[in-house]
JSON list of C-alpha atoms in Angstrom, two decimals:
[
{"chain": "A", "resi": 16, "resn": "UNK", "atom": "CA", "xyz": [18.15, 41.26, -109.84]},
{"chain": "A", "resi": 17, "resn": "UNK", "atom": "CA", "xyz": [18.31, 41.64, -106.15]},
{"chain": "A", "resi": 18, "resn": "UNK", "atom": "CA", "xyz": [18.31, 44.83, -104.63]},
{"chain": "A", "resi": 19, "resn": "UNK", "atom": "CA", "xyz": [20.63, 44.02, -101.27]},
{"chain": "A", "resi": 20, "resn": "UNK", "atom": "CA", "xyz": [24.35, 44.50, -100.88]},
{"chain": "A", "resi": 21, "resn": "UNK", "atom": "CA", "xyz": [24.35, 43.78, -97.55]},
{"chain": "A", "resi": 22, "resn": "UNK", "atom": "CA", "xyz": [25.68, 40.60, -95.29]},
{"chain": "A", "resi": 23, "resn": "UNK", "atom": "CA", "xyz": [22.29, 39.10, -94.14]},
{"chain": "A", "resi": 24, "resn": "UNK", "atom": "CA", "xyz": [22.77, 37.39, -90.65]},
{"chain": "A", "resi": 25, "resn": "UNK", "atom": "CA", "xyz": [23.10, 33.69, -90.80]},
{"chain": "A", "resi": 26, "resn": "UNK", "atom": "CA", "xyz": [21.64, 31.24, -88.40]},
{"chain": "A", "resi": 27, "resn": "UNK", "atom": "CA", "xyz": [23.52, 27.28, -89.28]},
{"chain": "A", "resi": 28, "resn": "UNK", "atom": "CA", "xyz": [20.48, 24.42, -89.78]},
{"chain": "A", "resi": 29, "resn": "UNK", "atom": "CA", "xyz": [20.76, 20.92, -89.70]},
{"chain": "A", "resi": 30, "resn": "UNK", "atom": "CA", "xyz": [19.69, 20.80, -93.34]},
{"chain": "A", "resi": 31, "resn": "UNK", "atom": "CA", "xyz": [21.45, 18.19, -96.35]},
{"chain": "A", "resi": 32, "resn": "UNK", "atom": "CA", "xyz": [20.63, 20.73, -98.62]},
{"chain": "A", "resi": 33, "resn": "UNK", "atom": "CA", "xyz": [22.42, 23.97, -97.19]},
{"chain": "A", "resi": 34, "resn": "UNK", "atom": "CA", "xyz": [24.18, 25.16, -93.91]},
{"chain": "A", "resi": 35, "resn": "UNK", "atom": "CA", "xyz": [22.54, 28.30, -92.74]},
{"chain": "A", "resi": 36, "resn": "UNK", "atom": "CA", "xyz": [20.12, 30.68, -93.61]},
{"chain": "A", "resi": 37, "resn": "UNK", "atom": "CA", "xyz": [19.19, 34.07, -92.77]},
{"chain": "A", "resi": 38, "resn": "UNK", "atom": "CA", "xyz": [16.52, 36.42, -93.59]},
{"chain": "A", "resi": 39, "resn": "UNK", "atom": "CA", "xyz": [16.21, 40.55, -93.86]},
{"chain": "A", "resi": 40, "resn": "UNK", "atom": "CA", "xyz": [14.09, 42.82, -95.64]},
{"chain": "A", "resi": 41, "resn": "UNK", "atom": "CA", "xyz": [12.27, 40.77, -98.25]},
{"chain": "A", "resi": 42, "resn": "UNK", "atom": "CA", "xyz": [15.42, 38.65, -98.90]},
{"chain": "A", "resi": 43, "resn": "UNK", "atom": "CA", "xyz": [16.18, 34.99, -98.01]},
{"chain": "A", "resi": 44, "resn": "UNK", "atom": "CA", "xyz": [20.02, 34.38, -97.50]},
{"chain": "A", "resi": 45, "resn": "UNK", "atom": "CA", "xyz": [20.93, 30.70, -98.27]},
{"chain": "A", "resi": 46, "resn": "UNK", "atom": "CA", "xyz": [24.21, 29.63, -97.46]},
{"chain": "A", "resi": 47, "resn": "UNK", "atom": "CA", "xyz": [25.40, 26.38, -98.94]},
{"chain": "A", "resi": 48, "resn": "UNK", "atom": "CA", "xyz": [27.44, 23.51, -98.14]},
{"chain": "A", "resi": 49, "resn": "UNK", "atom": "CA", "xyz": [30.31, 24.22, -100.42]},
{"chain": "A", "resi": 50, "resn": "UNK", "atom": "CA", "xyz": [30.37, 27.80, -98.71]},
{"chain": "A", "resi": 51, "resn": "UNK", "atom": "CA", "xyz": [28.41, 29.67, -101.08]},
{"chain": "A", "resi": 52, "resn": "UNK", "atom": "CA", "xyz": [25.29, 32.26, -100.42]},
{"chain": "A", "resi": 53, "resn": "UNK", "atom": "CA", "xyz": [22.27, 33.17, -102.82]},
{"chain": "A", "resi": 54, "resn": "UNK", "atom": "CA", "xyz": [19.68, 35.66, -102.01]},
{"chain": "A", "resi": 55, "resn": "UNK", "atom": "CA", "xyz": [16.31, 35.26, -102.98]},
{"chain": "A", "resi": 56, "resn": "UNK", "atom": "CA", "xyz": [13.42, 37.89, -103.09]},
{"chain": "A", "resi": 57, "resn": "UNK", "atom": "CA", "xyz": [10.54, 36.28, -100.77]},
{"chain": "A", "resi": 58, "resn": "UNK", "atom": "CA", "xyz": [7.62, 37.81, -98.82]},
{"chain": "A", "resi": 59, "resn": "UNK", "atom": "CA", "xyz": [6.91, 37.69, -94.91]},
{"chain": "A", "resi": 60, "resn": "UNK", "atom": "CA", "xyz": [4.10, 34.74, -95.60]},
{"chain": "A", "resi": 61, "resn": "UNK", "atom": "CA", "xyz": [7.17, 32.96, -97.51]},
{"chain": "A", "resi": 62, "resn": "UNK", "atom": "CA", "xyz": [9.59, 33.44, -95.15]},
{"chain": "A", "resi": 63, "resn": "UNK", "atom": "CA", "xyz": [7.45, 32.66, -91.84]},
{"chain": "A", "resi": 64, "resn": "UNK", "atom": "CA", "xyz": [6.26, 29.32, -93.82]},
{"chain": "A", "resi": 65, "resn": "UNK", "atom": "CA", "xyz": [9.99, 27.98, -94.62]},
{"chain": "A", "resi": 66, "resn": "UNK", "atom": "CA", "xyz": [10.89, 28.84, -90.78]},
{"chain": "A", "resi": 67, "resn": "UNK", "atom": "CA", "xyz": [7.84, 26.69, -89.84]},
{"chain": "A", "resi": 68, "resn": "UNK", "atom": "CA", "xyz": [8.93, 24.10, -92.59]},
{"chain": "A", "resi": 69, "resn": "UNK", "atom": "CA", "xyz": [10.25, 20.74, -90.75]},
{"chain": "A", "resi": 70, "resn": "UNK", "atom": "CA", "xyz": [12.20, 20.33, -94.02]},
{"chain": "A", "resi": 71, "resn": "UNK", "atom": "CA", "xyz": [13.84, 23.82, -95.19]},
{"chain": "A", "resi": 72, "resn": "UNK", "atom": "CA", "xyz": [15.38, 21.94, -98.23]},
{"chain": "A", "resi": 73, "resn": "UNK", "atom": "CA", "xyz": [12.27, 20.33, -98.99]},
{"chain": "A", "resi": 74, "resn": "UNK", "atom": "CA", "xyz": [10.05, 23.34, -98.82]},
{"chain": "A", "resi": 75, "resn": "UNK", "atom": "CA", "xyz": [13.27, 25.54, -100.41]},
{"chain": "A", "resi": 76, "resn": "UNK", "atom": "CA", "xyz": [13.13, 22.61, -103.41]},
{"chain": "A", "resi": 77, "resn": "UNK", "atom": "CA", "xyz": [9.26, 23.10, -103.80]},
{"chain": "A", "resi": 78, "resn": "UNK", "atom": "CA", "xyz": [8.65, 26.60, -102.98]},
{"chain": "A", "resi": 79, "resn": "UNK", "atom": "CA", "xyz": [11.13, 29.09, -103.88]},
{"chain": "A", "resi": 80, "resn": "UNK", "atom": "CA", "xyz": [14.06, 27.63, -105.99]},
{"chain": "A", "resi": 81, "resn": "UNK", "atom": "CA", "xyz": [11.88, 27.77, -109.04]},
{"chain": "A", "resi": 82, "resn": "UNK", "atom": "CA", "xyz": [9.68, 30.12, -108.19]},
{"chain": "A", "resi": 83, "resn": "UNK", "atom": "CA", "xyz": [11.75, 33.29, -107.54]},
{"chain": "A", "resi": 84, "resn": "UNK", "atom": "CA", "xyz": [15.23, 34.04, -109.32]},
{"chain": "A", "resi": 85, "resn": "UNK", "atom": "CA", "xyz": [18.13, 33.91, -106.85]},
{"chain": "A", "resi": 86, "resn": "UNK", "atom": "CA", "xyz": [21.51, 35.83, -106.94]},
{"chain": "A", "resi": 87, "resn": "UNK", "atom": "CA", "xyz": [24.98, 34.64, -105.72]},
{"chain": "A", "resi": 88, "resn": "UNK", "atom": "CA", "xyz": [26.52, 36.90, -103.65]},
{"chain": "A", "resi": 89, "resn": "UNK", "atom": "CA", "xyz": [29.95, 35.07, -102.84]},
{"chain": "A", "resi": 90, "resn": "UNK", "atom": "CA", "xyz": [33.23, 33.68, -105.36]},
{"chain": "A", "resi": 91, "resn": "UNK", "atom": "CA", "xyz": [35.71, 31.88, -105.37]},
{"chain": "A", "resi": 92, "resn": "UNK", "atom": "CA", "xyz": [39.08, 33.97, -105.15]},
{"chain": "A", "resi": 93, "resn": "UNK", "atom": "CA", "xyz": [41.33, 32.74, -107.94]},
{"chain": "A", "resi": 94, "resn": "UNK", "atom": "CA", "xyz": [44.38, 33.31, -106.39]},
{"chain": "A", "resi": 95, "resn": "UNK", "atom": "CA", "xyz": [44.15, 31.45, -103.11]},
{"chain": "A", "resi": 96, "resn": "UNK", "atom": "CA", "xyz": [41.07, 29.75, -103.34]},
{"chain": "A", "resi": 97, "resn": "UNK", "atom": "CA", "xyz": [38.75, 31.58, -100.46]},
{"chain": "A", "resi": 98, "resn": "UNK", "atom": "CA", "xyz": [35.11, 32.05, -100.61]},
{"chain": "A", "resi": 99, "resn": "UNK", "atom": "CA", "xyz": [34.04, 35.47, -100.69]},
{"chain": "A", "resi": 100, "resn": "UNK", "atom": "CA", "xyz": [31.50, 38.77, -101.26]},
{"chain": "A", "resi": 101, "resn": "UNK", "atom": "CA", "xyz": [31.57, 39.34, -104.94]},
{"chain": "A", "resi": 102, "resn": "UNK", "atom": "CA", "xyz": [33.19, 42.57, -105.74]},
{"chain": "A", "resi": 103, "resn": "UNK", "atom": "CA", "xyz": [35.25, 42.71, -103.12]},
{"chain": "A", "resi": 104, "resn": "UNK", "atom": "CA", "xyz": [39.06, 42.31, -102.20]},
{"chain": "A", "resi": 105, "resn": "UNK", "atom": "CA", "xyz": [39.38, 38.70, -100.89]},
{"chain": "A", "resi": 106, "resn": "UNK", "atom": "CA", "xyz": [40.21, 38.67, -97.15]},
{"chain": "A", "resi": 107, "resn": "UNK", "atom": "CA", "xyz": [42.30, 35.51, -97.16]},
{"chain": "A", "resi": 108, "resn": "UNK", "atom": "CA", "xyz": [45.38, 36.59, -99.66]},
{"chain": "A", "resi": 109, "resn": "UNK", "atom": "CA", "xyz": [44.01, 40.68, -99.34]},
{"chain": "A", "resi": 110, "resn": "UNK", "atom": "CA", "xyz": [45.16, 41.02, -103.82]},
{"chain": "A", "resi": 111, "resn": "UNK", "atom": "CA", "xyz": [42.70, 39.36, -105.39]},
{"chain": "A", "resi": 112, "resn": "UNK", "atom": "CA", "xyz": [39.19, 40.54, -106.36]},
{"chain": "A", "resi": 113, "resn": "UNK", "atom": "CA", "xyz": [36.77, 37.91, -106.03]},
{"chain": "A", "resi": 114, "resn": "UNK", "atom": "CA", "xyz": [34.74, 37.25, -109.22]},
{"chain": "A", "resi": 115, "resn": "UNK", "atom": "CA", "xyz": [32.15, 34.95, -110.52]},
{"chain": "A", "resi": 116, "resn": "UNK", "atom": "CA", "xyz": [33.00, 31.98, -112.90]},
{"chain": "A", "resi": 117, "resn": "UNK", "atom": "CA", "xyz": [32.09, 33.98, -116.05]},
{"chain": "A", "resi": 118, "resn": "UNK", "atom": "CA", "xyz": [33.33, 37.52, -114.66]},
{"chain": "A", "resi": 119, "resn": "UNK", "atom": "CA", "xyz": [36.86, 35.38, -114.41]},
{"chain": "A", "resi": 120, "resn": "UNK", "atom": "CA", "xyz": [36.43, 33.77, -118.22]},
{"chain": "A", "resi": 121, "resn": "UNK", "atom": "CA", "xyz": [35.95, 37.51, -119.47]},
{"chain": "A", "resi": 122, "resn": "UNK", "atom": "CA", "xyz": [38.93, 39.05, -118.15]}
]
C-alpha cells in the first residue's frame, strides 16, 4: 500500500492512455481519462526516465504498470455521480462519502 494521502500536482499530457500526471516524493500520480487517479511507488531514475519517455503510455505499459502495485485514490460518488478523493465527503452533492466499487457492495 501507498504511503501518501496527499493531492499530488497534476500537469495534463497529450497521452491516449491517461490525461495528466504528476509526481512527489517517490510517488507517480496518474490521472486517467475517465477522471480517475492511481499512485504508484517509483524511484527518481523511474520517474526522470518516464518524463524523458516520448511515449508516457508506452513506457507506463512497459515499465511500471506491472512492475509496481498502484493504488486508486479517487470514486465515484453514488449519489450524484462525481469523481472524487476516497474517504472523503463528495464536493459536488456535499452528503455522500465517496467509496470504492467494493467499499459500496459491502455496505
Amino acid at each position: 500500500m501507498i504511503d501518501t494521502t496527499h493531492e499530488i500536482a497534476l500537469e495534463p499530457c497529450d497521452s491516449k492512455a491517461f490525461a495528466a500526471y504528476g509526481y512527489d516524493n517517490g510517488t507517480l500520480a496518474v490521472q486517467w481519462h475517465s477522471g480517475h487517479i492511481h499512485h504508484y511507488p517509483i524511484d527518481e531514475k523511474t520517474w526522470q526516465a518516464f518524463r524523458e519517455a516520448p511515449s508516457k503510455g508506452s513506457f507506463f505499459a512497459h515499465e511500471i504498470r506491472h512492475q509496481v502495485q498502484g493504488e486508486k485514490m479517487t470514486g465515484t460518488c453514488h449519489r450524484c455521480g462525481d469523481i472524487g478523493r476516497l474517504g472523503q465527503t463528495c464536493g459536488d452533492c456535499g452528503t455522500s462519502t465517496i467509496y470504492t466499487e467494493q467499499e459500496w457492495t459491502r455496505r
